Tab-separated table of C-alpha atoms and ligand atoms in Angstrom:
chain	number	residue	atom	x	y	z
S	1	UNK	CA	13.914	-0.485	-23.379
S	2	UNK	CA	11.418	2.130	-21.974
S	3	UNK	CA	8.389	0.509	-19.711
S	4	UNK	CA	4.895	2.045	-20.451
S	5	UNK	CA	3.719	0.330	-17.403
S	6	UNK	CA	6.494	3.610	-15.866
S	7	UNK	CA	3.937	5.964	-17.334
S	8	UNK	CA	0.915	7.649	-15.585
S	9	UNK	CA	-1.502	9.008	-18.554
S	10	UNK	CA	0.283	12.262	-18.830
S	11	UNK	CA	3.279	10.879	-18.644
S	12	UNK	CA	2.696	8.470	-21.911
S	13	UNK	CA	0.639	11.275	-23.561
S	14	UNK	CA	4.095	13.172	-23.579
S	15	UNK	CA	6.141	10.735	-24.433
S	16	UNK	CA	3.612	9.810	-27.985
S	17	UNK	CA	3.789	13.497	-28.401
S	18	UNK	CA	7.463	13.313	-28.749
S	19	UNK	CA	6.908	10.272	-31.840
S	20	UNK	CA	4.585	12.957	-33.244
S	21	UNK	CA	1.486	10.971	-31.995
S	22	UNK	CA	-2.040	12.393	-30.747
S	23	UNK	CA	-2.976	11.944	-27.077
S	24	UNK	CA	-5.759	9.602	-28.026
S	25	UNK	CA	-2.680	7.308	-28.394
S	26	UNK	CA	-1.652	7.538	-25.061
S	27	UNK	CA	-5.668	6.789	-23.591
S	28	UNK	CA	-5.555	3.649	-26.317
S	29	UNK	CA	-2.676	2.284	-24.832
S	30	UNK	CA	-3.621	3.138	-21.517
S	31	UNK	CA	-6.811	0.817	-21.765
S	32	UNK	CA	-5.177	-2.013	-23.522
S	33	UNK	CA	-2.595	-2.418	-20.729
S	34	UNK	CA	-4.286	-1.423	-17.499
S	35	UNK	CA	-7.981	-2.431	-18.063
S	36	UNK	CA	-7.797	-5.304	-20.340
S	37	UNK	CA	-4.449	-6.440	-18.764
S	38	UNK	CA	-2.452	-6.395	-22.048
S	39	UNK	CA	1.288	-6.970	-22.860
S	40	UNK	CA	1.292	-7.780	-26.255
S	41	UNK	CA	1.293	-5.062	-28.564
S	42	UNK	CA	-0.031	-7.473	-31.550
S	43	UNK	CA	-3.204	-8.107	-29.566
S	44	UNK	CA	-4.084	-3.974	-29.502
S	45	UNK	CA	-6.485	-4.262	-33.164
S	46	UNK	CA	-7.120	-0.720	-32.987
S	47	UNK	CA	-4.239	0.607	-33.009
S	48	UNK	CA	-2.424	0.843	-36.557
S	49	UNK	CA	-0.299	-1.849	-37.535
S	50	UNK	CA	2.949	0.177	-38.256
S	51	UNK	CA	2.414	1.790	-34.680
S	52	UNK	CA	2.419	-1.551	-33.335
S	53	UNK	CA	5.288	-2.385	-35.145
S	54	UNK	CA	7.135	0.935	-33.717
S	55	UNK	CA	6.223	0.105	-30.048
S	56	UNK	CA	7.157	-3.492	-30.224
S	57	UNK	CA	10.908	-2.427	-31.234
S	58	UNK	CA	10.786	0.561	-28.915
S	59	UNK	CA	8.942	-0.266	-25.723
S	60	UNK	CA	7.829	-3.075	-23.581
S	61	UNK	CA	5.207	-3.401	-21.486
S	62	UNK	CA	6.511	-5.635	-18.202
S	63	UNK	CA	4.823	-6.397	-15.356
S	64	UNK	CA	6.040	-7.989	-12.467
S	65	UNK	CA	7.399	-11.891	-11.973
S	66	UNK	CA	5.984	-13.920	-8.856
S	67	UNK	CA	8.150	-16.242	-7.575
S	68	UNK	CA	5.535	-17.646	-4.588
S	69	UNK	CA	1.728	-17.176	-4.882
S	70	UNK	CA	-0.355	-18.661	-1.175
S	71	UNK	CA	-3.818	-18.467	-0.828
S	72	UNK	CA	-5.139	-19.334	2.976
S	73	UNK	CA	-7.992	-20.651	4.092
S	74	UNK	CA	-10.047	-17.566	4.163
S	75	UNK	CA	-9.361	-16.824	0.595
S	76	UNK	CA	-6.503	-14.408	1.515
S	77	UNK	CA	-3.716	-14.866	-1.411
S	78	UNK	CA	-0.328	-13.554	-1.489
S	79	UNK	CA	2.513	-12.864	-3.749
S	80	UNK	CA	5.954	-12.771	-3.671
S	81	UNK	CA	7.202	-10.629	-6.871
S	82	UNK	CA	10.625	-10.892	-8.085
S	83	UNK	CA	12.379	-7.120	-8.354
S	84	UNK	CA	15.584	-8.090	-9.166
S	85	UNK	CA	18.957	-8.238	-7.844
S	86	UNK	CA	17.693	-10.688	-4.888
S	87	UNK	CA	14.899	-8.595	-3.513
S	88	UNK	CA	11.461	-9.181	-3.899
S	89	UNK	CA	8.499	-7.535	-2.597
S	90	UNK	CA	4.662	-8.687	-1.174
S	91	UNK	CA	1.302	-7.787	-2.530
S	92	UNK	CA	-1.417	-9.142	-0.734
S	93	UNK	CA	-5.574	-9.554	-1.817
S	94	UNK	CA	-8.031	-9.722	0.694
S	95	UNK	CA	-11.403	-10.485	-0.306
S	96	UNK	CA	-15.120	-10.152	1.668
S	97	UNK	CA	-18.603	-10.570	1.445
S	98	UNK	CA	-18.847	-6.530	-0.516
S	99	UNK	CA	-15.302	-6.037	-1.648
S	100	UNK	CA	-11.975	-6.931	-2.856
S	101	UNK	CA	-8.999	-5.068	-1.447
S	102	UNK	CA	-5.450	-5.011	-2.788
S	103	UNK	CA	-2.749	-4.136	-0.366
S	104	UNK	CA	0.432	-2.918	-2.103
S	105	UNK	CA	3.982	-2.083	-1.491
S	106	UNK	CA	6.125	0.650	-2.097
S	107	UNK	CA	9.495	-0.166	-1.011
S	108	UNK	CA	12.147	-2.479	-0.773
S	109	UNK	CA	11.685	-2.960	2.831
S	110	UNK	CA	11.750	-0.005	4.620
S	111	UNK	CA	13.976	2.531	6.227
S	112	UNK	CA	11.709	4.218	9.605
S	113	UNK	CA	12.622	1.297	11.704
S	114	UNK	CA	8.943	1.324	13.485
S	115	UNK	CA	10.193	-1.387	16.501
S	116	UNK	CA	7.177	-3.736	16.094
S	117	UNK	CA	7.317	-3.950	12.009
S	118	UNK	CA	8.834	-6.854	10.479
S	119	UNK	CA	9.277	-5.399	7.006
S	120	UNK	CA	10.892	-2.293	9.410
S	121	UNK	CA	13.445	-5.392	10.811
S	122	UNK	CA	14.535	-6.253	7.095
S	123	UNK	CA	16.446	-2.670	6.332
S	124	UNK	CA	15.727	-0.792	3.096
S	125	UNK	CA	17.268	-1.142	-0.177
S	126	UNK	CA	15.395	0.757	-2.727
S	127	UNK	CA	12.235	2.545	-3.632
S	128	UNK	CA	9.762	0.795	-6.270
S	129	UNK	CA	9.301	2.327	-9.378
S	130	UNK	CA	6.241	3.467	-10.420
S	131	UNK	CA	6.185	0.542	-13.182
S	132	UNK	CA	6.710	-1.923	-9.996
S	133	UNK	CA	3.582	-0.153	-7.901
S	134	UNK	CA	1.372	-0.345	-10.495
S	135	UNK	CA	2.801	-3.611	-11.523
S	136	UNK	CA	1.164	-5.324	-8.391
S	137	UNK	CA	-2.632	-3.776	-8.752
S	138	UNK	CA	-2.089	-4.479	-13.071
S	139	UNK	CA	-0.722	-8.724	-12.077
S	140	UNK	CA	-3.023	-9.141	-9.268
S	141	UNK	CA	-5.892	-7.902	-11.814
S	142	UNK	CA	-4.935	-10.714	-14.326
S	143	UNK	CA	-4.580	-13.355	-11.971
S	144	UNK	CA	-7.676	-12.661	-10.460
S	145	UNK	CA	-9.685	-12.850	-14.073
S	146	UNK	CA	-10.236	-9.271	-13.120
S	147	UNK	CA	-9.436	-7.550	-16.841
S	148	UNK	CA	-11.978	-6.315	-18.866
S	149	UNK	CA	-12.646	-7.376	-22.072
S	150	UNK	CA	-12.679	-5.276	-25.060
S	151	UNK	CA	-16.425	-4.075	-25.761
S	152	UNK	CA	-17.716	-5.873	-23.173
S	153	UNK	CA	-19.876	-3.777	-20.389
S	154	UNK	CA	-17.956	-3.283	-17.497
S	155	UNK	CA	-20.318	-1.984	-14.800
S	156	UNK	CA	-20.575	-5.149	-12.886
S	157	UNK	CA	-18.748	-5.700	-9.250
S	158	UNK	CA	-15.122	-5.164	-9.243
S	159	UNK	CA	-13.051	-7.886	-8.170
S	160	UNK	CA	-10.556	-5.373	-6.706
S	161	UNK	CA	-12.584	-2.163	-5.550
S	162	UNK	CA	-10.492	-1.236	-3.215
S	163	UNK	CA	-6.199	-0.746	-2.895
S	164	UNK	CA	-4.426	0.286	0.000
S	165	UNK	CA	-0.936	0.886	0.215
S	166	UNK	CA	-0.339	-0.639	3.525
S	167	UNK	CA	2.294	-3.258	2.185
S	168	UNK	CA	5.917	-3.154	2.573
S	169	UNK	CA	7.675	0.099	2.868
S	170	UNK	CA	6.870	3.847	3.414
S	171	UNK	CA	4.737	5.238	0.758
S	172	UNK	CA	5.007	9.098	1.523
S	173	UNK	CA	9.181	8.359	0.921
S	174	UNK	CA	8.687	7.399	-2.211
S	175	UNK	CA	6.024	10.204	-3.394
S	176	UNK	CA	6.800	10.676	-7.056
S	177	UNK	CA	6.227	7.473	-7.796
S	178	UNK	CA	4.009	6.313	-5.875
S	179	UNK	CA	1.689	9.588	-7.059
S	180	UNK	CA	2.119	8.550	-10.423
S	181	UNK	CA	0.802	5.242	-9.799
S	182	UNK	CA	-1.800	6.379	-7.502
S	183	UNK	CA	-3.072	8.391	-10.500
S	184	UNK	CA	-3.129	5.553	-12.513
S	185	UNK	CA	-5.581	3.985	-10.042
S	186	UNK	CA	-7.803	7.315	-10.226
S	187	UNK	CA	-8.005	7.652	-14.268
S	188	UNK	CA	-10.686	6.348	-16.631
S	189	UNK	CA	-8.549	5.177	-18.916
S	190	UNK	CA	-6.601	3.393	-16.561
S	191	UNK	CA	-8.161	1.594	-13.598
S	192	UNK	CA	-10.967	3.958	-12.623
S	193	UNK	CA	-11.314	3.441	-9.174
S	194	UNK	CA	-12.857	5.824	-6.687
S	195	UNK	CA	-10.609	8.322	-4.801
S	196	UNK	CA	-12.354	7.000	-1.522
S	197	UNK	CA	-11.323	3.524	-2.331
S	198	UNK	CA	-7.807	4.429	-2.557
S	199	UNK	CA	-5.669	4.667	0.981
S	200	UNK	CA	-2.557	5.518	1.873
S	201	UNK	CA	-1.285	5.246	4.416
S	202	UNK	CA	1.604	6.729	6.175
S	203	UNK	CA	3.752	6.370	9.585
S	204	UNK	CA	3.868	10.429	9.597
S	205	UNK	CA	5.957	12.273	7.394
S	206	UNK	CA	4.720	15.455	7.627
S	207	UNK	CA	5.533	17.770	4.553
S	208	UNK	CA	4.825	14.605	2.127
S	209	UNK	CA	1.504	14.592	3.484
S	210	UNK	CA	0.761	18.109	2.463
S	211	UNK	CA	2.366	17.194	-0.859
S	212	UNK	CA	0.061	14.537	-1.211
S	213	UNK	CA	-3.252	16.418	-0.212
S	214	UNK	CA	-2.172	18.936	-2.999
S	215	UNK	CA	-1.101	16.788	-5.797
S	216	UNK	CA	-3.613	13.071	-5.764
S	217	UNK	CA	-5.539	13.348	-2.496
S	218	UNK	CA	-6.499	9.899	-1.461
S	219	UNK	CA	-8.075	8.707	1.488
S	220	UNK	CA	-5.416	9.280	4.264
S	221	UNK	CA	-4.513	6.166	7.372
S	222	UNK	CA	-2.101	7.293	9.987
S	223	UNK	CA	0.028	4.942	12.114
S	224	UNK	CA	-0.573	6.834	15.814
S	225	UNK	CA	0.779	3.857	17.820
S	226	UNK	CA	0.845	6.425	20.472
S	227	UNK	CA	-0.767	8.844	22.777
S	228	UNK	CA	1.950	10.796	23.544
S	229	UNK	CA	5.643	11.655	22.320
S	230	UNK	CA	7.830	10.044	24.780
S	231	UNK	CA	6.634	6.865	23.656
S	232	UNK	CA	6.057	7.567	19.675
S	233	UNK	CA	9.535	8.225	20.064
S	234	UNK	CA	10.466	4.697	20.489
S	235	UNK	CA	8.106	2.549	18.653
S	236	UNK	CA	7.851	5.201	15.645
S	237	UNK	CA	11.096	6.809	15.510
S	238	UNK	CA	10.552	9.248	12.441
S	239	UNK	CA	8.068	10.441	15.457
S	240	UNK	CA	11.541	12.272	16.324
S	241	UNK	CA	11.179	14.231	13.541
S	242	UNK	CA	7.231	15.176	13.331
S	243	UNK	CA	5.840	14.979	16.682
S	244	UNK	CA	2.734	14.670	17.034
S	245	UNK	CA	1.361	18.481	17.704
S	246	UNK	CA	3.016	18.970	13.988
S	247	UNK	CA	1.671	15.246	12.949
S	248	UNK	CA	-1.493	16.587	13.944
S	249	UNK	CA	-1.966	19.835	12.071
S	250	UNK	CA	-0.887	18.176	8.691
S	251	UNK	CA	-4.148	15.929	9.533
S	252	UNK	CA	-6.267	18.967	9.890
S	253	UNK	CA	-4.886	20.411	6.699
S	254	UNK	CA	-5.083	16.899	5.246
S	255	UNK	CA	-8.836	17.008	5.304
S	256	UNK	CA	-9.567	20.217	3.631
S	257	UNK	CA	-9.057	18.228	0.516
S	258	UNK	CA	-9.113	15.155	1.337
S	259	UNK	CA	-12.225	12.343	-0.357
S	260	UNK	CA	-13.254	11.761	3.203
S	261	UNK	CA	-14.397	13.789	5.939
S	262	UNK	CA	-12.304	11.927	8.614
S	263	UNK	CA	-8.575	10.231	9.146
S	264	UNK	CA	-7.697	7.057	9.942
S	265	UNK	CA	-5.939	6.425	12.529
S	266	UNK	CA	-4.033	2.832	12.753
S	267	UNK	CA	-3.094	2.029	15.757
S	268	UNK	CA	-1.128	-1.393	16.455
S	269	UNK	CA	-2.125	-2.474	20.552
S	270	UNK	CA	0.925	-3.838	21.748
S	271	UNK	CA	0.343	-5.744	25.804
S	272	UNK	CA	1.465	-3.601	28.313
S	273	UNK	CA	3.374	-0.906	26.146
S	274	UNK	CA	0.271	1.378	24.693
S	275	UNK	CA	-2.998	-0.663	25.600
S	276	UNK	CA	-4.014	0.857	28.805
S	277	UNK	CA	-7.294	2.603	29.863
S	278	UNK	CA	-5.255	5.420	30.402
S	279	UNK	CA	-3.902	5.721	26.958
S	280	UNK	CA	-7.284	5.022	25.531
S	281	UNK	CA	-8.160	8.378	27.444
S	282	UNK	CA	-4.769	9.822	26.402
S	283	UNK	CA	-5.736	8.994	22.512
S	284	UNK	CA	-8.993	10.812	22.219
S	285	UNK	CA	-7.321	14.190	23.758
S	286	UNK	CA	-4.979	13.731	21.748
S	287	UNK	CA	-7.055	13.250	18.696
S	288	UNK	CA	-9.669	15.685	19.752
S	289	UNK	CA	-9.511	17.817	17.258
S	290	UNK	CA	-8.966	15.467	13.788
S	291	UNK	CA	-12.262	14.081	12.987
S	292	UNK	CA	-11.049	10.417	12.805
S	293	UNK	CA	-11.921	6.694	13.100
S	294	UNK	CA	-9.491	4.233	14.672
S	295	UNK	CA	-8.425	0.934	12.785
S	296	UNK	CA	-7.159	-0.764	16.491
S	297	UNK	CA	-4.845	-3.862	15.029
S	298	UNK	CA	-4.109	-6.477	17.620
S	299	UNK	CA	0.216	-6.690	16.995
S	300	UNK	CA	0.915	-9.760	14.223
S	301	UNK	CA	4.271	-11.482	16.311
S	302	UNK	CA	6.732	-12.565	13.496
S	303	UNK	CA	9.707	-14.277	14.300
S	304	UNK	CA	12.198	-12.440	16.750
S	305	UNK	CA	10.023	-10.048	17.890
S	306	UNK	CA	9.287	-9.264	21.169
S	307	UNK	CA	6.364	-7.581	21.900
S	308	UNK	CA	2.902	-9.200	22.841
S	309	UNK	CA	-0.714	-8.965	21.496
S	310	UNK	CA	-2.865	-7.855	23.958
S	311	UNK	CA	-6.121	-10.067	25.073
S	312	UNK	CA	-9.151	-10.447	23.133
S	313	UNK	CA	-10.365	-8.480	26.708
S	314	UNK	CA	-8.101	-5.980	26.999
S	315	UNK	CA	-8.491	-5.179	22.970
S	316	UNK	CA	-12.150	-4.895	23.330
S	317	UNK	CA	-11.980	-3.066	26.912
S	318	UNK	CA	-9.402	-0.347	24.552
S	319	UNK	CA	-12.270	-0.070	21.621
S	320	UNK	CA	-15.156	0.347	24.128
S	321	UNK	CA	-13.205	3.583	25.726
S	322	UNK	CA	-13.184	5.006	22.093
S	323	UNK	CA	-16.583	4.484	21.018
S	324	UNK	CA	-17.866	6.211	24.471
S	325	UNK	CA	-16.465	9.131	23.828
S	326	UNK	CA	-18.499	8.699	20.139
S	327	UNK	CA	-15.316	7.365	18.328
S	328	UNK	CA	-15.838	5.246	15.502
S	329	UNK	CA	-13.081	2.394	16.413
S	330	UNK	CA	-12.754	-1.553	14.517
S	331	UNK	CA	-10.442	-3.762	15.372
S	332	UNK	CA	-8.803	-5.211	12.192
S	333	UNK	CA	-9.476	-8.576	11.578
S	334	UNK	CA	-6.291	-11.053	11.167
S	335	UNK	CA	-6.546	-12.331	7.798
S	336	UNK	CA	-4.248	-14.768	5.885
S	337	UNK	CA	-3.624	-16.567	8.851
S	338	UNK	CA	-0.704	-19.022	7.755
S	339	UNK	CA	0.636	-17.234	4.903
S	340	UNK	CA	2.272	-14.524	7.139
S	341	UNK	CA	-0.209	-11.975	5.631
S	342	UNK	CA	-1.348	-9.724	8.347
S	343	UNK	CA	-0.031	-6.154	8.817
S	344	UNK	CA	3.672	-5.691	9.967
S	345	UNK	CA	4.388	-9.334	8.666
S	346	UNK	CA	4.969	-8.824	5.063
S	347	UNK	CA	8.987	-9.566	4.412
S	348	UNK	CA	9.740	-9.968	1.014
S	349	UNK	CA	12.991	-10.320	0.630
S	350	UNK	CA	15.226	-7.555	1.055
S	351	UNK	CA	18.972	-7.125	0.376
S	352	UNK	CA	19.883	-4.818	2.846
S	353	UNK	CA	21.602	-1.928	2.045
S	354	UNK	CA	21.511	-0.081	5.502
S	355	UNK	CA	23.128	-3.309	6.930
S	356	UNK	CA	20.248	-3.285	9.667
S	357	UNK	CA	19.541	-6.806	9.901
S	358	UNK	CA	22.824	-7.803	10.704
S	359	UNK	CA	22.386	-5.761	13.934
S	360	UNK	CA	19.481	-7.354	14.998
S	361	UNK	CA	20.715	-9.836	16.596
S	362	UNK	CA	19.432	-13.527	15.277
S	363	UNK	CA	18.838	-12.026	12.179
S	364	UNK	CA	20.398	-13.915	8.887
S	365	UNK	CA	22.513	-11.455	7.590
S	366	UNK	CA	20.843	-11.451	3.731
S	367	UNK	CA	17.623	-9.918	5.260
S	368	UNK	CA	16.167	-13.042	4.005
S	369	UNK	CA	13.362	-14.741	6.149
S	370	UNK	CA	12.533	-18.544	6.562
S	371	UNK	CA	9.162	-19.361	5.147
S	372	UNK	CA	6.802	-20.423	7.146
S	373	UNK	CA	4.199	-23.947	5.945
S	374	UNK	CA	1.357	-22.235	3.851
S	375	UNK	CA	-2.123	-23.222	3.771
S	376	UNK	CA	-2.436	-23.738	0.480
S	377	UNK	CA	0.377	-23.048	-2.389
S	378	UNK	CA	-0.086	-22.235	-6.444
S	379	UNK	CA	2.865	-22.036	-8.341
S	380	UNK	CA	2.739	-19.600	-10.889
C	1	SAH	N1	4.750	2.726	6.420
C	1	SAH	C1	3.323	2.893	6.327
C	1	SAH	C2	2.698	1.736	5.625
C	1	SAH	C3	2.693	0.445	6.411
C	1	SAH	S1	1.044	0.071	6.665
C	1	SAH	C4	2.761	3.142	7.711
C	1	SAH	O1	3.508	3.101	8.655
C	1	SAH	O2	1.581	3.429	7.829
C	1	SAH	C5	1.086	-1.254	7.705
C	1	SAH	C6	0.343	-1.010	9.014
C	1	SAH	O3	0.565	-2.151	9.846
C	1	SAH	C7	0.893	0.181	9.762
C	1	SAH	O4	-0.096	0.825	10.507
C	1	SAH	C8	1.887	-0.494	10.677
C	1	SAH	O5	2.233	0.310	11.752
C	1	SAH	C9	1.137	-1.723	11.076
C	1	SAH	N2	2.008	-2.764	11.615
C	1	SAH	C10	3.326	-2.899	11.424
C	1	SAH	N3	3.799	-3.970	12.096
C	1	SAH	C11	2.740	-4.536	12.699
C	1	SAH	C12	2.580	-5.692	13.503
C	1	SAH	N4	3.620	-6.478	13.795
C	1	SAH	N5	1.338	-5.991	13.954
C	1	SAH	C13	0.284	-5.205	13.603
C	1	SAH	N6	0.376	-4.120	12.841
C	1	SAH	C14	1.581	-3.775	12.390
């Protein structure tokens, strides 16, 4: 049975255009599910009875099932959503004072192998569908109480304004689907939310990035991790592929369509391995021509790695270097301390089909993590 949560507009304009229905159809439908948070066909009033009794024996509209939901103490709440076979991915909300951001996933695990990621650690098994991307921004909207209702003004704050897709995986290897549901994000009938608000963000594969810019551009993050090659090399192996002079150029041509005038770069600080005054100074040659901001994360451990966050001194020493040189550069705040929700510690639970955790040594050979005590847990 066919999906419609599969379906970007176009996409479900088609496929009513095929049942000899008008595109308004498609917009209708488009609404019910993604802005009112809908799966029940019977509940859509204004859409003809016999229609509704045509999509309920045709089509389905299934989102995804949780199978953990933590909040921690700072309001950070997490879910674990069942994708079948034994795998399961992580969505994570973030709220502050002026916004509500949604990080997503896009794969089952992930397949670069970046030597300080956790979810990198667990292998890769599949790419998400576009019903399963979309799935996480369309549950996390329900559970929040953050539908619309039918007729009622909508023009208030959004609960989510913002989504990143910063979660598990490699969104720019999974771009078909992952531009469908970013276009669901963008569209008025779906979830309306501002190109700007929407980032993804990507370890560096260079031609998807110009795919991107020409087909949804979206605010773009890049994970630098490194001033130079020799060392990209190692912690972001795909660096192998696109070095950085290439890496780059794409971020140059990024930004002649891009929502914002500037990239952001990520860029995880890891004691004694890329912290250093002198790769500070290294960075902003580097970078010198991309205008850019730096996100500077402080390394989340997770259990069995190796590498070290640098000190609350040496972080802020690293920042300082940056913003002399008139570089805007925060340092990401930890959130969801407890519920193993910071970057590079979102799991899941991956059945590994690249066979990677069993050569990690220590690993359990499922891919399968323990689970650390929670703050706080709601079963759903
Ligand atoms: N594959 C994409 C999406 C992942 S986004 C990418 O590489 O950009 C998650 C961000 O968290 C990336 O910048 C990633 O490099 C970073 N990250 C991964 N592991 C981390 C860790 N252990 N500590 C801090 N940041 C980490």
């Amino acid at each position: 049975m066919v999906n419609l949560l599969d379906f970007d507009v176009e996409g479900l304009t088609a496929w009513f255009a095929e049942r000899g229905e008008k595109p308004f159809r498609a917009h209708q439908l488009s609404r019910w599910m993604h802005r009112f948070g809908v799966d029940d066909f019977g509940q859509m009033t204004d859409v003809a009875k016999t229609l509704r009794a045509r999509l309920a024996a045709e089509a389905e509209i299934r989102g995804p099932q949780p199978l953990r939901d933590s909040i921690a103490a700072d309001g950070t709440r997490k879910w674990l959503l069942d994708v079948g076979n034994g795998n399961a991915v992580e969505t994570v909300f973030i709220p502050e004072a002026n916004r509500g951001t949604l990080c997503i996933s896009s794969q089952v695990g992930c397949a670069l192998e970046c030597s300080f990621c956790s979810t990198g650690k667990q292998g890769f098994n599949r790419n998400l569908s576009t019903a399963e991307i979309i799935g996480q921004l369309w549950h996390a909207n329900r559970v929040l109480g953050a539908v619309k209702q039918p007729g009622v003004d909508d023009s208030g704050e959004r609960v989510i304004s913002n989504v990143v897709l910063m979660g598990m995986g490699e969104p720019l290897a999974n771009l078909d689907n992952v531009s469908a549901a970013l276009r669901l994000m963008l569209d008025d009938h779906a979830y309306g939310l501002s190109r700007r608000r929407v980032t993804v963000s990507t370890a560096g594969l260079v031609p998807a990035i110009d795919r991107l810019r020409d087909s949804v551009p979206v605010a773009l993050a890049v994970s630098l991790h490194a001033p130079n090659n020799a060392l990209r090399d190692e912690l972001v192996p795909i660096n192998r592929k696109y070095p950085l002079a290439e890496l780059m150029a794409a971020c140059r041509r990024y930004l002649e369509k891009a929502p914002r005038d500037f990239i952001t770069f990520e860029y995880v600080l890891l004691a004694g391995i890329n912290d250093s005054d002198a790769d500070a100074h290294a960075l902003l040659q580097l970078t010198r021509t991309v205008p850019c901001k730096f996100n500077l994360i402080p390394f989340n451990p997770f259990p069995g790695s190796d590498y070290r966050r640098p000190s609350a001194e040496r972080v802020r020493r690293f920042q300082e270097i940056l913003m002399n040189a008139d570089v805007v550069a925060t340092v990401r705040k930890t959130r969801g301390d407890g519920i193993d929700a910071a970057c590079g510690q979102l799991a899941g639970q991956v059945q590994d089909r690249t066979r990677r955790s069993a050569k990690s040594a220590g690993a359990p050979l499922s891919g399968t993590r323990t689970i650390i005590p929670i703050a706080q847990e709601v079963h759903a």
